[in-house]
Coordinates of N, CA, C and O in Angstrom, one line a residue:
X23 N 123.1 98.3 111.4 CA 122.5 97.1 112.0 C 121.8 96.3 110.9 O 121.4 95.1 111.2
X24 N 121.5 96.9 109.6 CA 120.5 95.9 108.8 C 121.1 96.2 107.3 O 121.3 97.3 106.8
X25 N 121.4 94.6 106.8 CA 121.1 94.4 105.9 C 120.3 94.5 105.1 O 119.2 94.7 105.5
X26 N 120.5 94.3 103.8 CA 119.0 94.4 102.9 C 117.7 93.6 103.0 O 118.1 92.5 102.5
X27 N 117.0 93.5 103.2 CA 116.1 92.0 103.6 C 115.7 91.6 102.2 O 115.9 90.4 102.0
X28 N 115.1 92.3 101.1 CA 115.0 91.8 99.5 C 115.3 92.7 98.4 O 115.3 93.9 98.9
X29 N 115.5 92.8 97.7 CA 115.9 93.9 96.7 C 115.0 94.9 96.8 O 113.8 94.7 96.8
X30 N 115.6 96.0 96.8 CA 114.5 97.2 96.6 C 113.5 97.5 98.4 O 112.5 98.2 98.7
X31 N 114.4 96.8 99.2 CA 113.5 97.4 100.4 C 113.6 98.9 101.3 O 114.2 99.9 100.8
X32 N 113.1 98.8 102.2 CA 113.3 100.2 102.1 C 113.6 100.3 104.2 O 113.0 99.4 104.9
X33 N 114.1 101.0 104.6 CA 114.8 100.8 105.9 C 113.2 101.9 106.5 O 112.6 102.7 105.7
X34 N 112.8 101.7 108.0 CA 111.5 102.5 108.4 C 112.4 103.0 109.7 O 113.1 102.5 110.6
X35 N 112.0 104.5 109.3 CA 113.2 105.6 110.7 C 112.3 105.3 111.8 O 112.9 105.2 112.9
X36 N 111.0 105.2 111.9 CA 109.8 105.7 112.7 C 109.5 103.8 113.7 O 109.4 102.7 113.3
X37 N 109.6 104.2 115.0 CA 109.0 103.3 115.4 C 107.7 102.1 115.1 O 106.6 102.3 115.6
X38 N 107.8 101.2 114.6 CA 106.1 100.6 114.6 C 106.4 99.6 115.0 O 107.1 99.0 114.2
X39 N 106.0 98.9 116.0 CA 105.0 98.1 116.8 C 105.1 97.1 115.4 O 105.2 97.5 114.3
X40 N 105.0 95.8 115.7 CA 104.3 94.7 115.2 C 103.9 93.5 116.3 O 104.4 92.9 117.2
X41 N 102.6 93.3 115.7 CA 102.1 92.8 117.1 C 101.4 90.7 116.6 O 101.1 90.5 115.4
X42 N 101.3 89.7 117.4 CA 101.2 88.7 116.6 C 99.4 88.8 116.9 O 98.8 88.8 118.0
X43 N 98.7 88.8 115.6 CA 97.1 88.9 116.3 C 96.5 87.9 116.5 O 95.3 88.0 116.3
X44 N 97.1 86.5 117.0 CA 96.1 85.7 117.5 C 96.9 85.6 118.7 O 96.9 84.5 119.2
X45 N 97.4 86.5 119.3 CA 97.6 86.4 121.0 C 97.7 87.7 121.1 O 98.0 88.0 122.3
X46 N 97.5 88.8 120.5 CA 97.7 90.1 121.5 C 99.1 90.7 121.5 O 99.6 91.8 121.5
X47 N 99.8 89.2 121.5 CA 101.7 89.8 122.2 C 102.2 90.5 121.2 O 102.1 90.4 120.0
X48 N 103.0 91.6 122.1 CA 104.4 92.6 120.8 C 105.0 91.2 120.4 O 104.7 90.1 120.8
X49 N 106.0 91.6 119.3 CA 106.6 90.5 119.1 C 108.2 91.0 118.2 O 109.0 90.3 117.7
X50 N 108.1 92.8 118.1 CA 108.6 93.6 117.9 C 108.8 94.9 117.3 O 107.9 95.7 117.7
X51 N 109.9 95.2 116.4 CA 109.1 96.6 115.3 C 109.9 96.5 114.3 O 111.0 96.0 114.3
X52 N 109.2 97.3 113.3 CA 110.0 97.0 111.4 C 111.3 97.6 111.5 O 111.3 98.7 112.1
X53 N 112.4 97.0 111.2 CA 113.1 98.0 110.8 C 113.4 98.2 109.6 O 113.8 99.3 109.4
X54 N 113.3 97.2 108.3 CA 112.9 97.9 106.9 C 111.8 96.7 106.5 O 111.5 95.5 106.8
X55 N 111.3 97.7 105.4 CA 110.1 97.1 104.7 C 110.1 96.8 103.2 O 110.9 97.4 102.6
X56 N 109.5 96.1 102.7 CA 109.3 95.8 101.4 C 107.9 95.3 100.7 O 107.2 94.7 101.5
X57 N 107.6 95.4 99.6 CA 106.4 94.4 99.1 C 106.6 92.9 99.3 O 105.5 92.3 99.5
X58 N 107.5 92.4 99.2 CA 107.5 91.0 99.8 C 107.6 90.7 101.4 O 107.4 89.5 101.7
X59 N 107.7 91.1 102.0 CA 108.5 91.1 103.1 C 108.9 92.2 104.2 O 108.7 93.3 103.9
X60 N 109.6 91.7 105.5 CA 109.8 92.7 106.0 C 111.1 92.1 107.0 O 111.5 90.9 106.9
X61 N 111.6 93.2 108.3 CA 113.1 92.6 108.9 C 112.1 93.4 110.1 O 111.6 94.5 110.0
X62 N 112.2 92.3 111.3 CA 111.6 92.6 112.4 C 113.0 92.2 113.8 O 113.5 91.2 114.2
X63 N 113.3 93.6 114.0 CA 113.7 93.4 115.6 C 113.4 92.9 116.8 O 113.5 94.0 117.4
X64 N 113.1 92.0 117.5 CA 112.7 91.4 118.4 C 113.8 91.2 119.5 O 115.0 91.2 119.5
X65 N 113.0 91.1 120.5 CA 114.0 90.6 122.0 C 114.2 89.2 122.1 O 113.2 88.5 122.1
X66 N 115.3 88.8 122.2 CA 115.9 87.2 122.0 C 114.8 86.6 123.6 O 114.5 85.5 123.6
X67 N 114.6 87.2 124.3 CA 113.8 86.6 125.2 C 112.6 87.2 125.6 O 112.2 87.2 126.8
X68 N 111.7 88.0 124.3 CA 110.6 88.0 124.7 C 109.1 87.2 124.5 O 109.1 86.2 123.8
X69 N 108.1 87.6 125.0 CA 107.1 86.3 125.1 C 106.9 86.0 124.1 O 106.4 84.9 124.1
X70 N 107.0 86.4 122.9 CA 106.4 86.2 121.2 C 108.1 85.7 120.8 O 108.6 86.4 119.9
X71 N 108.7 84.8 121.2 CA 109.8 84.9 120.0 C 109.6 84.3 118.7 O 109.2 83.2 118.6
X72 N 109.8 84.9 117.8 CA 109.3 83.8 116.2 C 110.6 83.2 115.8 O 111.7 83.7 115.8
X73 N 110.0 82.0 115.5 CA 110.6 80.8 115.0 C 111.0 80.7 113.5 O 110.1 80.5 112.5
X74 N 112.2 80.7 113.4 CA 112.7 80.0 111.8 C 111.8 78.9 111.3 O 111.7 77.7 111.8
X75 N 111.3 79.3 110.2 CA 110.8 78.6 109.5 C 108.7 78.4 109.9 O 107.7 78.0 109.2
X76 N 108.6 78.9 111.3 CA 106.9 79.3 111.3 C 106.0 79.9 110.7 O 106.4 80.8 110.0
X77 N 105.1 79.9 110.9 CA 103.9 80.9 110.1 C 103.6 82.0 111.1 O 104.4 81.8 112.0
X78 N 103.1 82.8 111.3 CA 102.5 83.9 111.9 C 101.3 84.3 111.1 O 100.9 83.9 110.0
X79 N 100.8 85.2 111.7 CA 100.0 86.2 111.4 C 100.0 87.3 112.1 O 99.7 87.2 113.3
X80 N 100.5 88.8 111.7 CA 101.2 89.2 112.5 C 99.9 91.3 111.9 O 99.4 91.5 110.8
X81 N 99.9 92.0 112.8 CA 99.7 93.3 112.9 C 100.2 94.2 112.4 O 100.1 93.8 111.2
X82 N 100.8 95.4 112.2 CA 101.2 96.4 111.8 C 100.5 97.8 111.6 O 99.4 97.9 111.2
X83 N 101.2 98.8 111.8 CA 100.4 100.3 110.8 C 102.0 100.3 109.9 O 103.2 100.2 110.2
X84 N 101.1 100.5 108.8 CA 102.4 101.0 107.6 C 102.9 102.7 108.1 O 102.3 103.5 108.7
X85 N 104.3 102.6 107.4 CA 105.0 103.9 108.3 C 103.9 105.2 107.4 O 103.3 105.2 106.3
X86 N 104.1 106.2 108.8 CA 103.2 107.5 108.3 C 103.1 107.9 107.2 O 101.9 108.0 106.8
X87 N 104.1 108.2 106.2 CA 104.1 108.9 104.6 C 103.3 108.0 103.8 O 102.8 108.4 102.7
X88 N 103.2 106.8 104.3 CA 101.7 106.2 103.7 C 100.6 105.6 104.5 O 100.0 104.6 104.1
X89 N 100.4 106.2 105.4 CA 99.0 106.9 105.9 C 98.9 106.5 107.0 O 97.9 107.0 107.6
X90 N 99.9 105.3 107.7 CA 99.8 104.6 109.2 C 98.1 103.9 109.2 O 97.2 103.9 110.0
X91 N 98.1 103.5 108.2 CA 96.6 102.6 108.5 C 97.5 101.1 108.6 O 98.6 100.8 108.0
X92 N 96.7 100.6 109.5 CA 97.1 99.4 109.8 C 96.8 98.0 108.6 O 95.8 98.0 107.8
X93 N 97.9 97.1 108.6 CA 97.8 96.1 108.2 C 98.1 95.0 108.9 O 98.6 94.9 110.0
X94 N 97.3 93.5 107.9 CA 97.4 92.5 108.6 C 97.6 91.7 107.3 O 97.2 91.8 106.1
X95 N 98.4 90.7 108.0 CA 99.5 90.0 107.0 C 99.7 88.5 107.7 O 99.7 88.4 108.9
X96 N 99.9 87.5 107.0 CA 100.3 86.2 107.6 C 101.8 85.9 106.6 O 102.1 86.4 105.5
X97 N 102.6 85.2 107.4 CA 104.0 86.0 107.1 C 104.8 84.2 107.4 O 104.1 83.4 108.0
X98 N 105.6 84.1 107.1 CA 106.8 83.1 107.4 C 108.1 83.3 107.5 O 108.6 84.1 106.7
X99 N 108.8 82.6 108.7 CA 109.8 83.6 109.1 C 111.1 82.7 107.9 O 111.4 81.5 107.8
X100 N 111.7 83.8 107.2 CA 113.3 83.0 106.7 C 113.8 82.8 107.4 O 114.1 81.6 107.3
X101 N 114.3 83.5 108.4 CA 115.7 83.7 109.1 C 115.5 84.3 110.0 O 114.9 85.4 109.9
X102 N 116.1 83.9 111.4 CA 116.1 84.5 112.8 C 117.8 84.8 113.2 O 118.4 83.7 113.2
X103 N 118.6 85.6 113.4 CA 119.8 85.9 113.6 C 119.7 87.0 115.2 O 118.8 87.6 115.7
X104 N 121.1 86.9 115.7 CA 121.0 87.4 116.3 C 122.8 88.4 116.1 O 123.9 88.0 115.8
X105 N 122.2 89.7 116.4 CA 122.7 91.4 116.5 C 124.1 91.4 117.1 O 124.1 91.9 118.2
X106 N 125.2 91.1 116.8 CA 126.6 90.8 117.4 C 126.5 92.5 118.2 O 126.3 93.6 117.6
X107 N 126.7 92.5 119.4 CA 126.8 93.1 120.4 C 125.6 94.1 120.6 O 125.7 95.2 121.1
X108 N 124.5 93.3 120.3 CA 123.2 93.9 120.9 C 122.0 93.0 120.9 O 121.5 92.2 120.1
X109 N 121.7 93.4 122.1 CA 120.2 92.4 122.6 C 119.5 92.0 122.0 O 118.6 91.7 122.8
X110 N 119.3 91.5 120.5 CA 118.1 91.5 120.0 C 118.6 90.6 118.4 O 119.6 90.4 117.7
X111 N 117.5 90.2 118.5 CA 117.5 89.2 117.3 C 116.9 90.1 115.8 O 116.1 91.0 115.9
X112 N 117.5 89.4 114.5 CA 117.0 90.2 113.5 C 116.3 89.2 112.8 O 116.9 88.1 112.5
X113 N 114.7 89.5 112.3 CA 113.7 88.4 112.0 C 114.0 88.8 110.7 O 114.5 89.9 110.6
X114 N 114.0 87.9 109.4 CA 113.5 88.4 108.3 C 112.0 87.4 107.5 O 112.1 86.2 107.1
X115 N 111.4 87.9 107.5 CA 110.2 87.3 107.5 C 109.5 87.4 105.7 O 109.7 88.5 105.2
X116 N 109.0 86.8 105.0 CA 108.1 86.9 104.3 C 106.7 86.9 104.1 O 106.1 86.0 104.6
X117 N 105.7 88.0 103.2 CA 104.6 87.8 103.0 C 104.3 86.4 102.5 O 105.2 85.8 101.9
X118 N 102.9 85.9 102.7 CA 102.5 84.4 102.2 C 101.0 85.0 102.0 O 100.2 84.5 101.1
X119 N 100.5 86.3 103.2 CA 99.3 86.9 102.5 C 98.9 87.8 103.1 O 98.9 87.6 104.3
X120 N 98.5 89.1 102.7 CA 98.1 90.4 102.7 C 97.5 91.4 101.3 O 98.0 91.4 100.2
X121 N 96.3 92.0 101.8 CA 96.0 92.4 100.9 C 96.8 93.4 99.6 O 97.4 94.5 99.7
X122 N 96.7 92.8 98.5 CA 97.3 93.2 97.1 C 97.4 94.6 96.7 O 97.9 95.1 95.7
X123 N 96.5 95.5 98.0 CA 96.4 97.0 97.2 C 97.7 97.4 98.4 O 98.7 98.0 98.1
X124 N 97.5 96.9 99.6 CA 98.6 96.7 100.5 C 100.1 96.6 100.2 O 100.9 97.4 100.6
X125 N 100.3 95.5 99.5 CA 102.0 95.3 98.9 C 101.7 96.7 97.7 O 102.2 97.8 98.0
X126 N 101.2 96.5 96.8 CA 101.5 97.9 95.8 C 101.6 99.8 96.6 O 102.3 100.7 96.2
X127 N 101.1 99.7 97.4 CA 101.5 101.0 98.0 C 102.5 101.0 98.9 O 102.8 102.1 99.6
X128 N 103.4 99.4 99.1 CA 104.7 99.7 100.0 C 105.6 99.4 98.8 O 106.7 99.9 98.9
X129 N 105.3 98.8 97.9 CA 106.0 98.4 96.4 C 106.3 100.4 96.4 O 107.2 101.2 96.7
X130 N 105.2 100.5 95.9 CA 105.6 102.2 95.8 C 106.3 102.8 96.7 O 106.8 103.6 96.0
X131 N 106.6 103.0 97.9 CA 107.1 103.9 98.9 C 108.4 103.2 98.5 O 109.2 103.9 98.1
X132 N 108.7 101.9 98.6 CA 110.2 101.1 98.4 C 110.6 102.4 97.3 O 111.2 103.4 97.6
X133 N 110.1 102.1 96.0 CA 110.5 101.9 94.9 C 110.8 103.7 94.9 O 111.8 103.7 94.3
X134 N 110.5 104.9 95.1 CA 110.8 105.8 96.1 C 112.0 106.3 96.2 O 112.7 107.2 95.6
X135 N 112.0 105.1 97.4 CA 113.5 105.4 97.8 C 114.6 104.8 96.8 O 115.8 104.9 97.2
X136 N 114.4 104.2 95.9 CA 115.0 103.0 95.6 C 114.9 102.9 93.7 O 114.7 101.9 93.0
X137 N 115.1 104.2 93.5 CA 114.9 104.5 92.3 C 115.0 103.2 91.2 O 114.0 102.8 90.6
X138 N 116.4 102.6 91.1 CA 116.9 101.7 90.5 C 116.2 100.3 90.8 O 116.6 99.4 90.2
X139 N 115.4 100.1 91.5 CA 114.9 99.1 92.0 C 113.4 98.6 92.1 O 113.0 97.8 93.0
X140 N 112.5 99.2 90.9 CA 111.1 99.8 91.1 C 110.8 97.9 90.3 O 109.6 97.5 90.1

């Protein structure tokens, strides 16, 4: 289902929630992550759809093996596509701001999996 979203990212097996925090609404969940960025699954028709080319500010817990403490990030969306033969649209979004100790310990977990790619 997913392409690479930036060099060196890294695909998340574990369910997480991303939520938009100036309304409360889901708005989906990661399906891979990176220090720049991330690729959010979303429902083509739920109440949060994000828009190509908007800002957000958006929720998260980073996946468990680094420690599920929550982050908060304001994000812009690249690209909204939608899943040939499944419900759901594929967000690919970028950081524009989040804390710096934040991107280096998902820099790290990428880079991990992603030997060649650190």
């Amino acid at each position: 289902m997913t392409r690479a979203l930036y060099r060196g990212s890294r695909e998340v097996s574990e369910l997480i929630p991303v939520t938009d925090t100036l309304t409360s609404r889901h708005v989906g969940r990661i399906v891979a992550l990176s220090a720049s960025g991330m690729q959010i699954a979303c429902s083509p028709d739920g109440p949060e759809t994000l828009r190509n080319g908007a800002l957000y500010q958006l929720t998260f817990a980073l996946p468990g093996d680094l420690g599920g403490a929550h982050a908060e990030c304001g994000i812009e969306v690249m690209s909204v596509e939608d899943v040939p033969g499944r419900d759901i649209k594929l967000v690919r979004v970028r950081f524009i701001l989040i804390d710096p100790k934040v991107t280096a310990r998902i820099g790290q977990w990428c880079a991990a999996a992603n030997p060649g790619y650190a």
